[in-house]
mmCIF file of N, CA, C and O in Angstrom:
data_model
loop_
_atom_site.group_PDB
_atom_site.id
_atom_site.type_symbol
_atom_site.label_atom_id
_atom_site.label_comp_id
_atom_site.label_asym_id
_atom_site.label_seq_id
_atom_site.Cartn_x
_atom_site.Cartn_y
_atom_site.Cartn_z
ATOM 1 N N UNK X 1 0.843 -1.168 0.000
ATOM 2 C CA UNK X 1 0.000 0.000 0.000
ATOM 3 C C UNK X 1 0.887 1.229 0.000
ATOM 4 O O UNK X 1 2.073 1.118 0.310
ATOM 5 N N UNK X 2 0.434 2.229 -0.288
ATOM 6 C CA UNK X 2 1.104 3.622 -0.780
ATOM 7 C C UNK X 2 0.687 4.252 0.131
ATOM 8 O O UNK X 2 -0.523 4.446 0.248
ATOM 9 N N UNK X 3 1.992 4.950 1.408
ATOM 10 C CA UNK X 3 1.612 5.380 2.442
ATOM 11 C C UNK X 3 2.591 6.899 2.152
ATOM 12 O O UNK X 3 3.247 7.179 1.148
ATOM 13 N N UNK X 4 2.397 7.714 3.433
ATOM 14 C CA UNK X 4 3.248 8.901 3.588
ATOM 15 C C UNK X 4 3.645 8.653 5.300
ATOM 16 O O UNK X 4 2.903 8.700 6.281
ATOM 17 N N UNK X 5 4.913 8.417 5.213
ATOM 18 C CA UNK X 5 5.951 8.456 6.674
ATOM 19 C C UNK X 5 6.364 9.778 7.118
ATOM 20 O O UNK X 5 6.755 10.810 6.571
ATOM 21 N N UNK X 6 6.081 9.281 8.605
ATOM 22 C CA UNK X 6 6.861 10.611 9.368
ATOM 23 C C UNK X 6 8.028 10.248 9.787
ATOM 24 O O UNK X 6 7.889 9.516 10.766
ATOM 25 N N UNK X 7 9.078 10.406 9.522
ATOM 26 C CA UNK X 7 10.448 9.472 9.969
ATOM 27 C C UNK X 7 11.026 9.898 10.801
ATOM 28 O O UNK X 7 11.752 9.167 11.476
ATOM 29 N N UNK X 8 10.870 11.691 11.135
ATOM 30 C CA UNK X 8 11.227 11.624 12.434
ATOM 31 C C UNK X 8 10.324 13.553 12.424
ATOM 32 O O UNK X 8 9.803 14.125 11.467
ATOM 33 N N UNK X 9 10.463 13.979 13.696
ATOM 34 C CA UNK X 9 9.482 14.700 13.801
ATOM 35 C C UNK X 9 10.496 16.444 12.901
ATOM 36 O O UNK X 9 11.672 16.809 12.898
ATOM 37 N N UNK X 10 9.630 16.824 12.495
ATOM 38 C CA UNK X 10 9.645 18.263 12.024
ATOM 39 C C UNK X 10 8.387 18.534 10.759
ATOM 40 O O UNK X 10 7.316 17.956 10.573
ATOM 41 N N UNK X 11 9.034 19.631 10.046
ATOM 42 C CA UNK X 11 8.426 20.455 8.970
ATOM 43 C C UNK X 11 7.764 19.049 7.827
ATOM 44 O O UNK X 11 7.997 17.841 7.787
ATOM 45 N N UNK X 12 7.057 19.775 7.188
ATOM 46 C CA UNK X 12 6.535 19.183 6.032
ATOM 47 C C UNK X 12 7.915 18.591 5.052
ATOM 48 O O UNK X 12 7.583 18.292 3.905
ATOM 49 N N UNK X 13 9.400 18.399 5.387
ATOM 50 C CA UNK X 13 10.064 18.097 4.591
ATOM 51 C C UNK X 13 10.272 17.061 5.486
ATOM 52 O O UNK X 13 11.490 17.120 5.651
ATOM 53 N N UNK X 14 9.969 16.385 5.992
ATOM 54 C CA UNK X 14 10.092 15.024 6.610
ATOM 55 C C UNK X 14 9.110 13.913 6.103
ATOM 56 O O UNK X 14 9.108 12.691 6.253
ATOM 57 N N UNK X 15 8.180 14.881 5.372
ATOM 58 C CA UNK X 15 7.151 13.483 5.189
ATOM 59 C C UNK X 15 7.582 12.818 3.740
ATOM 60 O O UNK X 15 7.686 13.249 2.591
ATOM 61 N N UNK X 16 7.734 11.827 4.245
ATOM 62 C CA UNK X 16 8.335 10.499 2.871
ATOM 63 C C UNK X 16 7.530 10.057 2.264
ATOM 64 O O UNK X 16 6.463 10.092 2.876
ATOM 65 N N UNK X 17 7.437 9.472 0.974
ATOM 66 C CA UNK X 17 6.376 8.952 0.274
ATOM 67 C C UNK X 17 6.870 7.423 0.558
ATOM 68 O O UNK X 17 8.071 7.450 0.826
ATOM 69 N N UNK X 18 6.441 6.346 0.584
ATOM 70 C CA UNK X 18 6.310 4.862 0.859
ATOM 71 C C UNK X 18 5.759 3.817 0.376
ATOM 72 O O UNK X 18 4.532 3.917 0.387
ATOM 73 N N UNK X 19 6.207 2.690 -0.116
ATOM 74 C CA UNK X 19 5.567 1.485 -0.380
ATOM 75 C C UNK X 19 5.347 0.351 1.150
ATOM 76 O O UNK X 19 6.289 -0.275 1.635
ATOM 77 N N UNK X 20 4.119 0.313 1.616
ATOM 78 C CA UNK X 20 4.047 -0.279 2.862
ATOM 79 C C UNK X 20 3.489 -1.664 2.778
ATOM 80 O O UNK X 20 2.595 -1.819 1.946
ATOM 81 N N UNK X 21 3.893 -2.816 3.570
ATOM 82 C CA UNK X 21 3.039 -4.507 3.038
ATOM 83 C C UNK X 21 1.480 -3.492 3.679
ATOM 84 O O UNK X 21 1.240 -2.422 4.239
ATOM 85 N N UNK X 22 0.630 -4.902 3.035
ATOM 86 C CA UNK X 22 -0.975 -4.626 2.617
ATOM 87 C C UNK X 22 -0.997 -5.020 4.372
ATOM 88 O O UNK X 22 -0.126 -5.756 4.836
ATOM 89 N N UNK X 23 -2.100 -4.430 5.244
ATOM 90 C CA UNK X 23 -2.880 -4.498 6.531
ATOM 91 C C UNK X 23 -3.422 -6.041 6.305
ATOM 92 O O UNK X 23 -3.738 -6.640 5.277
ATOM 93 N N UNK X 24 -3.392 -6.532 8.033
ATOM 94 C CA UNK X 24 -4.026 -8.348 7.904
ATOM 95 C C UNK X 24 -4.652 -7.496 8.803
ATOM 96 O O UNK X 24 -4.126 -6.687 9.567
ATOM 97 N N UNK X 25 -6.153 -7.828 8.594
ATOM 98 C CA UNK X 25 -7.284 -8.005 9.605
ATOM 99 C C UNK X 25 -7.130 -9.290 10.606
ATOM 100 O O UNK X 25 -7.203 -10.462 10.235
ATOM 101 N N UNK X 26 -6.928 -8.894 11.799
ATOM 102 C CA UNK X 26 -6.913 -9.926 13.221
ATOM 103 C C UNK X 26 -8.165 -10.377 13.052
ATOM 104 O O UNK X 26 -8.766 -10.449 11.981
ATOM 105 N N UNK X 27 -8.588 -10.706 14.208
ATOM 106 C CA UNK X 27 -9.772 -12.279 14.232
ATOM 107 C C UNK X 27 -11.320 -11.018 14.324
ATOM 108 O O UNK X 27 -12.324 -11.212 13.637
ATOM 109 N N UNK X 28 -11.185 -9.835 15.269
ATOM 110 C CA UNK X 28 -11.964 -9.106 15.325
ATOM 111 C C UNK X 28 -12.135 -7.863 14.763
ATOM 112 O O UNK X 28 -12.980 -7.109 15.246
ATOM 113 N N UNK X 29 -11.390 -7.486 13.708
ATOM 114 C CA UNK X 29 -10.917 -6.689 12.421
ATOM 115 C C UNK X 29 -11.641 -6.850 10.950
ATOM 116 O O UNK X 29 -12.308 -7.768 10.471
ATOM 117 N N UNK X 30 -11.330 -5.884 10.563
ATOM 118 C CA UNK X 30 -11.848 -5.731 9.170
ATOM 119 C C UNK X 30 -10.329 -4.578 8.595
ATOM 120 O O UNK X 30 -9.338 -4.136 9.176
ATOM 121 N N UNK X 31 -10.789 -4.489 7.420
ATOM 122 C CA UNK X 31 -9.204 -4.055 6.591
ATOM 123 C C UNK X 31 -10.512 -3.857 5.408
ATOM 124 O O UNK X 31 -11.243 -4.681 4.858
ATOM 125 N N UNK X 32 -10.360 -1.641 5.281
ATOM 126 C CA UNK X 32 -10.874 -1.354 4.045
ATOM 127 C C UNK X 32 -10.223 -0.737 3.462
ATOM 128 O O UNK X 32 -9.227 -0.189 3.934
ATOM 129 N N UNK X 33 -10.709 -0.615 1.883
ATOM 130 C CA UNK X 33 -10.091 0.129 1.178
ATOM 131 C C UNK X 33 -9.974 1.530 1.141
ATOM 132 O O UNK X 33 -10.965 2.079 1.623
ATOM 133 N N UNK X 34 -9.039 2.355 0.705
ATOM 134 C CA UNK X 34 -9.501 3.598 1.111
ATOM 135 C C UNK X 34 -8.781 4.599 0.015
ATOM 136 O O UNK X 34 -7.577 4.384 -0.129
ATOM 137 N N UNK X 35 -9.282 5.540 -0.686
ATOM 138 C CA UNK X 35 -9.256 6.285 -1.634
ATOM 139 C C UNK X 35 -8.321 7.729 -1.269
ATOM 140 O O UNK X 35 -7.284 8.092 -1.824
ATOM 141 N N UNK X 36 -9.123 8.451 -0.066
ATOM 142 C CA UNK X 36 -8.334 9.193 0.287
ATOM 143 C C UNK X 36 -8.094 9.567 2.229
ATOM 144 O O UNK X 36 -8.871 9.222 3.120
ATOM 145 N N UNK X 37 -7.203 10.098 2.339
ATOM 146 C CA UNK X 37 -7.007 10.728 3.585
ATOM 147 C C UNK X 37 -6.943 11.962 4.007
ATOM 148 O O UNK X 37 -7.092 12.919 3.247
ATOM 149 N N UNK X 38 -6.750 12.055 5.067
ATOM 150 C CA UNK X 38 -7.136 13.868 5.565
ATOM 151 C C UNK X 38 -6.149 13.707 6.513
ATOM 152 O O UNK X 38 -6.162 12.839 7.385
ATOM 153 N N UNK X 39 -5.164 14.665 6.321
ATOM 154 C CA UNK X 39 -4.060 14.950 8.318
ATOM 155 C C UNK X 39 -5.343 16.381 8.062
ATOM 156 O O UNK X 39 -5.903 17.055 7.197
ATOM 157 N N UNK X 40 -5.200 16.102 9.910
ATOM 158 C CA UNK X 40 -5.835 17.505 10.369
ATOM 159 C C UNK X 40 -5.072 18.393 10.859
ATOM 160 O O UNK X 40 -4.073 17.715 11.103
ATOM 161 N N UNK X 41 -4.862 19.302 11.137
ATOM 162 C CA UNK X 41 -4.109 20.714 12.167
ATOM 163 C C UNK X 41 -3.633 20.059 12.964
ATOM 164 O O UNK X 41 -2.489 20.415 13.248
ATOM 165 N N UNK X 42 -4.162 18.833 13.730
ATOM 166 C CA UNK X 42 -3.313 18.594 14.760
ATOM 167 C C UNK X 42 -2.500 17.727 14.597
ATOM 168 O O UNK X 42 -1.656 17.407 15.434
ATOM 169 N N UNK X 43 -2.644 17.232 13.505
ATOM 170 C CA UNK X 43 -1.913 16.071 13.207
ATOM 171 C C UNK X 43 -0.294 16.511 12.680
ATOM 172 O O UNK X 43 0.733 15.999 13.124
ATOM 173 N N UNK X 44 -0.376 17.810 11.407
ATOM 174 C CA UNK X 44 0.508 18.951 11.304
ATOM 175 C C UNK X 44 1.315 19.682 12.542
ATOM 176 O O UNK X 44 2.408 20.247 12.507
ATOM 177 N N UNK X 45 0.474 19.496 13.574
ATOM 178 C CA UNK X 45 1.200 19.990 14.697
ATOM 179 C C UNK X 45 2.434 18.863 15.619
ATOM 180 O O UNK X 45 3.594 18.982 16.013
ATOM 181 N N UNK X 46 1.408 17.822 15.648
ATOM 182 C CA UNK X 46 2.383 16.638 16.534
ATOM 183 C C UNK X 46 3.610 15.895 15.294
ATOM 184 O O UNK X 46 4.652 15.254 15.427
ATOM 185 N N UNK X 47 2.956 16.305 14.319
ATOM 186 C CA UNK X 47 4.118 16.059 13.124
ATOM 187 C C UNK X 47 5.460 16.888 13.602
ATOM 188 O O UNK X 47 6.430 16.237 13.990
ATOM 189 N N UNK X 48 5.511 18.305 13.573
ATOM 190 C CA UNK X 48 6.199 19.481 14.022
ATOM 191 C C UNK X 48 6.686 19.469 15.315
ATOM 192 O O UNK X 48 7.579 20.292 15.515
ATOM 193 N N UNK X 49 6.214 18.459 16.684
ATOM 194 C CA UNK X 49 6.765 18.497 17.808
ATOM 195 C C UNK X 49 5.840 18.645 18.777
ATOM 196 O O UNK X 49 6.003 18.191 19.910
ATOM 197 N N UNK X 50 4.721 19.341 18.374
ATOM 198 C CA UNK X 50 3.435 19.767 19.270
ATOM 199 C C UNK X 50 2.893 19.176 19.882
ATOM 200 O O UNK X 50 2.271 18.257 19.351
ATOM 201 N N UNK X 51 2.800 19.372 21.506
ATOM 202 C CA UNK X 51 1.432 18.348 21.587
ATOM 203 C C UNK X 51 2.129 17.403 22.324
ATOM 204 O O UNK X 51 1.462 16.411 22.614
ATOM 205 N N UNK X 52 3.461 17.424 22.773
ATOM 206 C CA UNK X 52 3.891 16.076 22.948
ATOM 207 C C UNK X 52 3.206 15.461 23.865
ATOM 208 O O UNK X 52 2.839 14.289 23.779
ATOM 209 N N UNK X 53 2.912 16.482 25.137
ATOM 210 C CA UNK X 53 2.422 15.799 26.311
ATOM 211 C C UNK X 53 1.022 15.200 25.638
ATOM 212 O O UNK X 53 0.789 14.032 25.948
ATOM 213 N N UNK X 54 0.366 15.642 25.038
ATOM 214 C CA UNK X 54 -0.648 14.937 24.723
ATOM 215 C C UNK X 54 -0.689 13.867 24.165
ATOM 216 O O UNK X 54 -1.368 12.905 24.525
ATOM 217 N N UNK X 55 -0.025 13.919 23.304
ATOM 218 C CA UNK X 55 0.097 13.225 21.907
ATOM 219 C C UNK X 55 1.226 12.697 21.626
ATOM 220 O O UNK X 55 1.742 12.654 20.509
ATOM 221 N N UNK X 56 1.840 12.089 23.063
ATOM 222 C CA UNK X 56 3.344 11.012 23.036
ATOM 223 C C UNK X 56 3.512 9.987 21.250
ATOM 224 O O UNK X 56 2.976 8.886 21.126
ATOM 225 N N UNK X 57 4.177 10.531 20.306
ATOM 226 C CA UNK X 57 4.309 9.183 19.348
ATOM 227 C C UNK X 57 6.181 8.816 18.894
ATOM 228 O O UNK X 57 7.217 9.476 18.975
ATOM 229 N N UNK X 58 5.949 7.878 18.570
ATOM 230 C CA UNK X 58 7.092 7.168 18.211
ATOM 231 C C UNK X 58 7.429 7.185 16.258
ATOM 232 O O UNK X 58 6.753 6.780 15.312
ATOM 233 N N UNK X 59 8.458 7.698 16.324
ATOM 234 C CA UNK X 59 8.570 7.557 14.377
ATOM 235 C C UNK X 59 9.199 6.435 14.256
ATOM 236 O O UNK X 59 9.968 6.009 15.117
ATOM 237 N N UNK X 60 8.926 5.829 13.146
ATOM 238 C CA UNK X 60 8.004 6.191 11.984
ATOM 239 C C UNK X 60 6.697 6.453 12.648
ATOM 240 O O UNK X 60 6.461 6.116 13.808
ATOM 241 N N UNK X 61 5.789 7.120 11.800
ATOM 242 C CA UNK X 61 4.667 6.694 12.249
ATOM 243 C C UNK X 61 3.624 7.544 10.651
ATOM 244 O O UNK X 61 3.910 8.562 10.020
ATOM 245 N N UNK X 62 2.896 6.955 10.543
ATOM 246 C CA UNK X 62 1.775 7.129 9.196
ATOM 247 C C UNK X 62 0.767 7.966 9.841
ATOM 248 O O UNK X 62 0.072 7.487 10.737
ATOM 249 N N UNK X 63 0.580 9.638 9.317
ATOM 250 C CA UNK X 63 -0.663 10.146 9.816
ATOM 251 C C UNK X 63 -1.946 10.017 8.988
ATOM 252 O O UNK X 63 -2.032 9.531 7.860
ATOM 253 N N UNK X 64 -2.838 10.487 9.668
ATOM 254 C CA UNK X 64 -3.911 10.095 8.621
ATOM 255 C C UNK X 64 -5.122 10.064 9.941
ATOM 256 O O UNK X 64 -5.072 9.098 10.703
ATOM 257 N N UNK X 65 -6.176 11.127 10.170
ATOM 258 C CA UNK X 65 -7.020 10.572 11.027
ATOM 259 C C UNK X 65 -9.166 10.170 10.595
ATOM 260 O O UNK X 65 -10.103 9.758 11.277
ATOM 261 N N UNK X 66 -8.996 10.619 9.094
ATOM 262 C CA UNK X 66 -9.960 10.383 8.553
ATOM 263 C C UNK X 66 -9.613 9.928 6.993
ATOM 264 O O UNK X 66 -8.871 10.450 6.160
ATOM 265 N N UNK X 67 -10.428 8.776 6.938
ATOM 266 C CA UNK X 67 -10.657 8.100 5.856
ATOM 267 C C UNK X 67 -11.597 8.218 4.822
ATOM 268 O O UNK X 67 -12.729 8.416 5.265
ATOM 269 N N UNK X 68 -11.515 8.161 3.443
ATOM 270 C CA UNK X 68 -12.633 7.844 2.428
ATOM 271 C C UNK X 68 -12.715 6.630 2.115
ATOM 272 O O UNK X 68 -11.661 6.126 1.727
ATOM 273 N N UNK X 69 -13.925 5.755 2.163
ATOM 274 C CA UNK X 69 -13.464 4.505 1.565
ATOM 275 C C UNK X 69 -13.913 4.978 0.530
ATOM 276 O O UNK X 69 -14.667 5.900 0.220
ATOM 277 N N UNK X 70 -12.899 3.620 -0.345
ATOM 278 C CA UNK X 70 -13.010 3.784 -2.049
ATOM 279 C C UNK X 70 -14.430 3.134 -2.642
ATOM 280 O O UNK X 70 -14.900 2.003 -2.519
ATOM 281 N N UNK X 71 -14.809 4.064 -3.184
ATOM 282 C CA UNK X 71 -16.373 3.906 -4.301
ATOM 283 C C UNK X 71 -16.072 2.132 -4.982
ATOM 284 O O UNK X 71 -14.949 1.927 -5.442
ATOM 285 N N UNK X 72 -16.954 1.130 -4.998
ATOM 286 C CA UNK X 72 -17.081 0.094 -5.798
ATOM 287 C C UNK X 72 -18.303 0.541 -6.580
ATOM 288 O O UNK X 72 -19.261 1.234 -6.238
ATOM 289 N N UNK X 73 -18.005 -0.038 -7.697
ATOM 290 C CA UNK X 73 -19.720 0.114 -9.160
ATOM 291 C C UNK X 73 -20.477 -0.973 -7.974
ATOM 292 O O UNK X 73 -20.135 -1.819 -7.147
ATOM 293 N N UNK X 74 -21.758 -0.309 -8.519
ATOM 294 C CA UNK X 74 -22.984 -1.314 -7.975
ATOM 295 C C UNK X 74 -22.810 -2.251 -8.626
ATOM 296 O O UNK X 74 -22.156 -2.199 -9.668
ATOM 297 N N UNK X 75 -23.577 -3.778 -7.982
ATOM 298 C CA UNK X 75 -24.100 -4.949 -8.868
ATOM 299 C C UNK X 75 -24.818 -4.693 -9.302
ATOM 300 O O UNK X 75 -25.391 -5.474 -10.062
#
């Protein structure tokens, strides 16, 4: 899957473009497809350093906190 990495924290010149293996759905999981994504403000922020106390993360790490799933044609 075609992801965008944060590899380590700063500016918008940290984010990497990526080839990532495909998601396994566990026993109580599902795994959808998804067309597009959204980082929000805050996500731009804890990218940049912000937030830490809140928002403790570890790089790498893939932002992304809203999903589109991808359109299938009707049967």
């Amino acid at each position: 899957m075609r992801a965008v990495l944060v590899g380590e924290l700063g500016g918008p010149q940290v984010l990497v473009a990526a080839e990532l293996p495909e998601p396994v759905a566990g026993p109580v999981e599902v795994v959808i497809e998804v067309s597009h994504v959204d980082i929000g403000f805050v996500e731009t922020r804890i990218r940049a350093a912000g937030f830490r106390e809140y928002f403790p993360v570890r790089t790498p790490f893939v932002p992304g906190s809203a999903a589109r799933p991808a359109r299938r044609p009707s049967r």
